[in-house]
Short mmCIF file of C-alpha atoms in Angstrom, two decimals:
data_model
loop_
_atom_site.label_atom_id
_atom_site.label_comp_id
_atom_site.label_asym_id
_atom_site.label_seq_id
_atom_site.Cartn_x
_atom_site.Cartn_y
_atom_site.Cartn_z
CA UNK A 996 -4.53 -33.94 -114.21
CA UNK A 997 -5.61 -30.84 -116.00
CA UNK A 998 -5.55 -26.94 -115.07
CA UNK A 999 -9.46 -27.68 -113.75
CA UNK A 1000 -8.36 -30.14 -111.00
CA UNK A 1001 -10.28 -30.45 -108.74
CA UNK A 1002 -9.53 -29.08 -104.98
CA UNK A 1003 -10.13 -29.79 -101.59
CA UNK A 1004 -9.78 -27.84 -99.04
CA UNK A 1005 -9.61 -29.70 -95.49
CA UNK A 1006 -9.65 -27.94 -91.87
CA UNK A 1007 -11.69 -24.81 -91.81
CA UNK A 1008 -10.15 -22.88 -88.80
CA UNK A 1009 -8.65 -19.11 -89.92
CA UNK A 1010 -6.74 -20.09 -92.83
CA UNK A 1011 -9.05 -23.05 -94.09
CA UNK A 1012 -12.06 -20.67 -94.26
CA UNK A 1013 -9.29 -17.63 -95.72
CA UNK A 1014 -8.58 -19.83 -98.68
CA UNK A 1015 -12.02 -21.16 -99.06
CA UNK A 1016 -13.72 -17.85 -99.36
CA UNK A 1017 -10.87 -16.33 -101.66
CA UNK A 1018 -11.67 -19.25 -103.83
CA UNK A 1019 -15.74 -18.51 -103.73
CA UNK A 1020 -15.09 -15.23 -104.68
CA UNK A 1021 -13.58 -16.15 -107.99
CA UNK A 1022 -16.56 -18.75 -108.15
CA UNK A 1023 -13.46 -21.70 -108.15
CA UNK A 1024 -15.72 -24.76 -107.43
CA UNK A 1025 -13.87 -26.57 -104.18
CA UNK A 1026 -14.84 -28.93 -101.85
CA UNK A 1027 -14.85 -28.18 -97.95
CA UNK A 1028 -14.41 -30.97 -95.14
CA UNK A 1029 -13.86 -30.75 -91.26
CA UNK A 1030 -14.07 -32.74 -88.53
CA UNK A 1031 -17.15 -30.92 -88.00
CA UNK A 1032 -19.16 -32.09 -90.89
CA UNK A 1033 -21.94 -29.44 -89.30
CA UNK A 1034 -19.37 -26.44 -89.74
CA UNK A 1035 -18.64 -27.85 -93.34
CA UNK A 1036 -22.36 -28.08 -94.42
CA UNK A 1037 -22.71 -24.67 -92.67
CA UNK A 1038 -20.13 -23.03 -94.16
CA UNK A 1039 -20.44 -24.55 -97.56
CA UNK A 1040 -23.76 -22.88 -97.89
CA UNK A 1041 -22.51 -19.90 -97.46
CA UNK A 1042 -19.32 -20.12 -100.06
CA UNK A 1043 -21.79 -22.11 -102.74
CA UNK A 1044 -19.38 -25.07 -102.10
CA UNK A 1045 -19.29 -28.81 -101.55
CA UNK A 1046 -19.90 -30.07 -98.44
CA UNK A 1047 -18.10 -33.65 -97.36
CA UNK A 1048 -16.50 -35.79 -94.44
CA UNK A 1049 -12.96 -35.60 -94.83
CA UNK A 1050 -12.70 -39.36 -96.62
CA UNK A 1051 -14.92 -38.37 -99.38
CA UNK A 1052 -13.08 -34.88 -100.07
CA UNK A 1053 -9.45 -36.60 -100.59
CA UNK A 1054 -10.80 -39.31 -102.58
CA UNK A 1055 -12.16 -37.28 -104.75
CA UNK A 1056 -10.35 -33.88 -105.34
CA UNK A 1057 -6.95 -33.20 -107.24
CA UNK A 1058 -5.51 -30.86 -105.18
CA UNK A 1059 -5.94 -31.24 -101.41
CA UNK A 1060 -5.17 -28.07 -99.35
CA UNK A 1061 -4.40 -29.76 -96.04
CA UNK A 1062 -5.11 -26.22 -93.82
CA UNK A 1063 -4.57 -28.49 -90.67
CA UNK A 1064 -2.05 -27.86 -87.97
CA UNK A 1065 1.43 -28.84 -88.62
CA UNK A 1066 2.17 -31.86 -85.90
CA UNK A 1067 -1.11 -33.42 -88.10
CA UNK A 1068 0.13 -33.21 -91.23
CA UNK A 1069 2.49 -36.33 -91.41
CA UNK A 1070 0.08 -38.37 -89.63
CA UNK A 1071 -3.02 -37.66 -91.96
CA UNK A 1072 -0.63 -38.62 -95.03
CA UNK A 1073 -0.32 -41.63 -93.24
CA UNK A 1074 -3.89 -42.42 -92.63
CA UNK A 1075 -5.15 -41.30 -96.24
CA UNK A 1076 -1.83 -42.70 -98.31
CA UNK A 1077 -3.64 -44.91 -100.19
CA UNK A 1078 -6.54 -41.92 -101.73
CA UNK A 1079 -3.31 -39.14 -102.36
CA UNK A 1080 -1.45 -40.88 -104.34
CA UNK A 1081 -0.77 -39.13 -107.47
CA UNK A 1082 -2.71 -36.01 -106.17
CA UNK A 1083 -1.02 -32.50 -105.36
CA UNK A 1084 -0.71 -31.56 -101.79
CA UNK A 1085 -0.82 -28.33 -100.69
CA UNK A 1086 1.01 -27.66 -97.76
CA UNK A 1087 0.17 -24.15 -96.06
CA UNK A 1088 1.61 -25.19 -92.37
CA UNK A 1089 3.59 -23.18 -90.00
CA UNK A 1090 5.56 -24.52 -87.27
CA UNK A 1091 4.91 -22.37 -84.60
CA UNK A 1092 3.01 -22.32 -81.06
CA UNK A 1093 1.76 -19.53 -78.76
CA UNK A 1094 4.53 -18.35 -76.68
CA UNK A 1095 4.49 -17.76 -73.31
CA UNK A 1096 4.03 -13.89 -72.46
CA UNK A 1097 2.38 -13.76 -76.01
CA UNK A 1098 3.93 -14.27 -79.67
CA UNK A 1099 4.69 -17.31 -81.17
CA UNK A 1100 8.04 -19.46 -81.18
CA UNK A 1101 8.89 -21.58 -84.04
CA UNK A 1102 8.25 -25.67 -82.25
CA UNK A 1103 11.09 -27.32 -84.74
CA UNK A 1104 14.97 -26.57 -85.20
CA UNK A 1105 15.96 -23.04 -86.24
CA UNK A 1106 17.17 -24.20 -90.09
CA UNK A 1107 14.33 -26.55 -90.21
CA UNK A 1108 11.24 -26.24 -91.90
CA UNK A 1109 7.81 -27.84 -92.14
CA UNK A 1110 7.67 -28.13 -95.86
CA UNK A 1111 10.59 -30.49 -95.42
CA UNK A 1112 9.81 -32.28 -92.45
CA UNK A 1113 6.14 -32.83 -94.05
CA UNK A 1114 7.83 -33.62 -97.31
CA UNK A 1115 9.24 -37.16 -95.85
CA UNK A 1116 5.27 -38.21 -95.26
CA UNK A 1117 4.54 -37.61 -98.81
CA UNK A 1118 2.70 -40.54 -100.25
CA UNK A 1119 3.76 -42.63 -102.85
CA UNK A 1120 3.50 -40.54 -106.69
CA UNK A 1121 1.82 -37.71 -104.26
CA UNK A 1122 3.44 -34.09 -105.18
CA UNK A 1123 3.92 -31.21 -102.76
CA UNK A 1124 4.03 -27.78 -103.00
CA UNK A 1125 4.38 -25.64 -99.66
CA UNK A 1126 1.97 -22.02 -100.10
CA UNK A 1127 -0.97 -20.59 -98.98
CA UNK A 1128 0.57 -19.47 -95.89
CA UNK A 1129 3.04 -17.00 -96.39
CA UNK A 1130 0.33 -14.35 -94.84
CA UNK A 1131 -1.46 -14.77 -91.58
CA UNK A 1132 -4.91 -15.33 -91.92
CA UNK A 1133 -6.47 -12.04 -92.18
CA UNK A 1134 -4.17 -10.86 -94.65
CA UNK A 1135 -4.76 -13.56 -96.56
CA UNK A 1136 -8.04 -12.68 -96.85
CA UNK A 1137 -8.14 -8.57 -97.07
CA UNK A 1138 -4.94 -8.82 -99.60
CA UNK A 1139 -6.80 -11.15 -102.43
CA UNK A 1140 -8.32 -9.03 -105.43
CA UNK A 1141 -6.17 -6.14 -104.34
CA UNK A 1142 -6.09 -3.43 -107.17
CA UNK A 1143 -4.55 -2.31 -109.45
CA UNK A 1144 -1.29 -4.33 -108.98
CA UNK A 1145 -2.44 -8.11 -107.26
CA UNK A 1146 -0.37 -8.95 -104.50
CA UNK A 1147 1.90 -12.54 -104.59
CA UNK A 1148 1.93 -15.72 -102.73
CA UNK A 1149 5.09 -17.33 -103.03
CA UNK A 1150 5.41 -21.41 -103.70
CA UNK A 1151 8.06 -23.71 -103.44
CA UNK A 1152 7.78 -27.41 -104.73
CA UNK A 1153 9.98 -30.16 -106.48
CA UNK A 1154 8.43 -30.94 -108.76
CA UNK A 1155 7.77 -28.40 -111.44
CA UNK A 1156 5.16 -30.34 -113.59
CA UNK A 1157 2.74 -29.45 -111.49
CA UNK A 1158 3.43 -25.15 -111.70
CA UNK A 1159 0.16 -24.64 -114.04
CA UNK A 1160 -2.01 -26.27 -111.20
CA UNK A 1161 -0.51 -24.34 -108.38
CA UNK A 1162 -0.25 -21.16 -110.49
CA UNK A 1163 -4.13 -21.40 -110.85
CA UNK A 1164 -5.07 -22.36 -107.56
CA UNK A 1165 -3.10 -19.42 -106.75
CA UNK A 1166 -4.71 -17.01 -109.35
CA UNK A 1167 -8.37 -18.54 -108.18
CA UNK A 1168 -7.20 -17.19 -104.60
CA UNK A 1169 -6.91 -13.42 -106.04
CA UNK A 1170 -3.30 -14.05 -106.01
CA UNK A 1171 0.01 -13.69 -108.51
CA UNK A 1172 2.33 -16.52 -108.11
CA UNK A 1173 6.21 -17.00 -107.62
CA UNK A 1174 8.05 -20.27 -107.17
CA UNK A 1175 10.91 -19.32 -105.68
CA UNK A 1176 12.32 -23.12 -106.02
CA UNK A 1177 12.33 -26.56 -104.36
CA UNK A 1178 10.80 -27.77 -101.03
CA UNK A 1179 14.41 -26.73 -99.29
CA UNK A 1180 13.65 -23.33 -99.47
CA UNK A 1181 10.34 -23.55 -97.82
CA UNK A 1182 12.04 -21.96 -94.95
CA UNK A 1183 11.45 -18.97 -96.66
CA UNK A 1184 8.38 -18.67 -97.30
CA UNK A 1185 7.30 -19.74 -93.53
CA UNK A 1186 6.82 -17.79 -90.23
CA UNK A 1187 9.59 -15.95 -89.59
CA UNK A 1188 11.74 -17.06 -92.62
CA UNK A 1189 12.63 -13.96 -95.43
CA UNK A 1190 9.52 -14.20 -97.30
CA UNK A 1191 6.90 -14.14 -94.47
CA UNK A 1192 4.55 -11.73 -93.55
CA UNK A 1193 5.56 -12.34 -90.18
CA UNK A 1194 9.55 -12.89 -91.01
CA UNK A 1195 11.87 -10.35 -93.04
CA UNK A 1196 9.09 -9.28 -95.11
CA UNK A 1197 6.47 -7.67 -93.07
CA UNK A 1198 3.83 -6.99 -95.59
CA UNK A 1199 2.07 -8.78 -98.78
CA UNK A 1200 3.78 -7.55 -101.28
CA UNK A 1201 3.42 -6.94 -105.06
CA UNK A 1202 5.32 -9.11 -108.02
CA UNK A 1203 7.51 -6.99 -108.75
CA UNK A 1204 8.70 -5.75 -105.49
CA UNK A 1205 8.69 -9.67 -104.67
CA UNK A 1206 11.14 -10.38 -107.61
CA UNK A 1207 13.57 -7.57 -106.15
CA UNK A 1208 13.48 -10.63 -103.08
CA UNK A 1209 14.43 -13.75 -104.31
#
C-alpha cells in the first residue's frame, strides 16, 4: 500500500457526503457507494467521483471510510471480512442517539468507546484508525481549507505503519493531522470525550492550539 491508496468512502448521509466533497475539492480521486446506488451515481456526478454498489467499492479501494452508523459497523466487518483484509479502515462513528427532549446521549458505557468496541470486529490483517468525526458534520465541511492556519482532525490507531496513509487522507480532506495515540484513546476524540467538537473542546481548532491538548 502506497501514499496513493485508494479510498472508499461508504454511506453518504451528513458526514459521508462531508468527507466526500472535502476530498473533491482537493480533486482526491475516491470512490462513493450507498445503499442507494441512485444517490451514489447522483452524487458522484456532482463530486467527479466513482460511482459503485457497496461490494465493488470495498473490494477495490485501500482505505474504506465506513461513514455508517455505529450499531452497523461490526456487522458490515462481518459481512465484507473476506474483501478488508489487509485494507485500512476508517472509523468516523459516534455512539450516540437523539435524546428525548432533544440532544443526544451517548448509547454505550460512559468509559467506553466505539473505536474500541468496533476494534474487536476488525478483520483479519485489516488496520483501524478512528477520525473523521471529531466535528459534526457541518463543521466538517465549513472548517476544511480554512486559512491561513488549517484546522486539525485528530486520529488515533494501533498501528502506526499506516500514519502516512491517514496523514494524507487527512491532508486531501483540507485538514492537519494529530495522532494522539492508540485505539484506547478514541474516547477522546468522540462525542463528548476531550477532543470533540461537541465534548471539552467546543470548536475545530488549529495545530498548535491542539498540541497545547494532548
Amino acid at each position: 500500500m502506497t501514499t496513493s491508496s485508494k479510498v472508499a468512502v461508504i454511506g453518504l448521509g451528513n458526514i459521508g457526503q462531508a468527507v466526500a466533497g472535502n476530498l473533491a475539492k482537493s480533486n482526491t480521486p475516491f470512490i462513493a457507494a450507498d445503499r442507494n446506488t441512485e444517490k451514489a451515481k447522483e452524487l458522484s456526478e456532482k463530486w467527479n467521483a466513482q460511482a459503485s454498489d457497496i461490494p465493488g467499492a470495498v473490494k477495490n479501494a485501500d482505505i474504506i471510510v465506513l461513514a455508517i452508523p455505529f450499531g452497523t459497523i461490526g456487522g458490515f466487518m462481518k459481512d465484507y471480512a473476506a474483501d478488508l483484509e489487509g485494507k485500512i479502515i476508517v472509523d468516523p462513528s459516534n455512539p450516540i442517539a437523539p435524546e428525548e427532549g432533544g440532544g443526544f446521549k451517548k448509547i454505550i458505557g460512559e468509559k467506553e468507546s466505539a473505536g474500541e468496541i468496533n476494534a474487536t470486529f476488525l478483520p483479519q490483517h485489516a488496520k483501524l484508525v478512528k477520525v473523521l468525526g471529531t466535528l459534526g458534520a457541518g463543521t466538517l465541511s465549513q472548517a476544511a481549507f480554512q486559512t491561513p492556519e488549517k484546522a486539525v482532525l485528530f486520529y488515533a490507531t494501533d498501528d502506526t505503519s499506516i500514519d502516512p496513509q491517514v496523514e494524507k487522507l487527512i491532508n486531501d480532506s483540507g485538514f492537519d493531522a494529530l495522532r494522539i495515540g492508540g485505539i484506547n484513546q478514541s474516547i477522546r476524540i468522540e462525542v463528548f470525550g476531550d477532543l470533540h467538537e461537541f465534548g471539552a473542546l467546543g470548536k475545530p481548532v488549529t495545530l498548535s492550539e491542539a498540541k497545547q491538548k494532548i
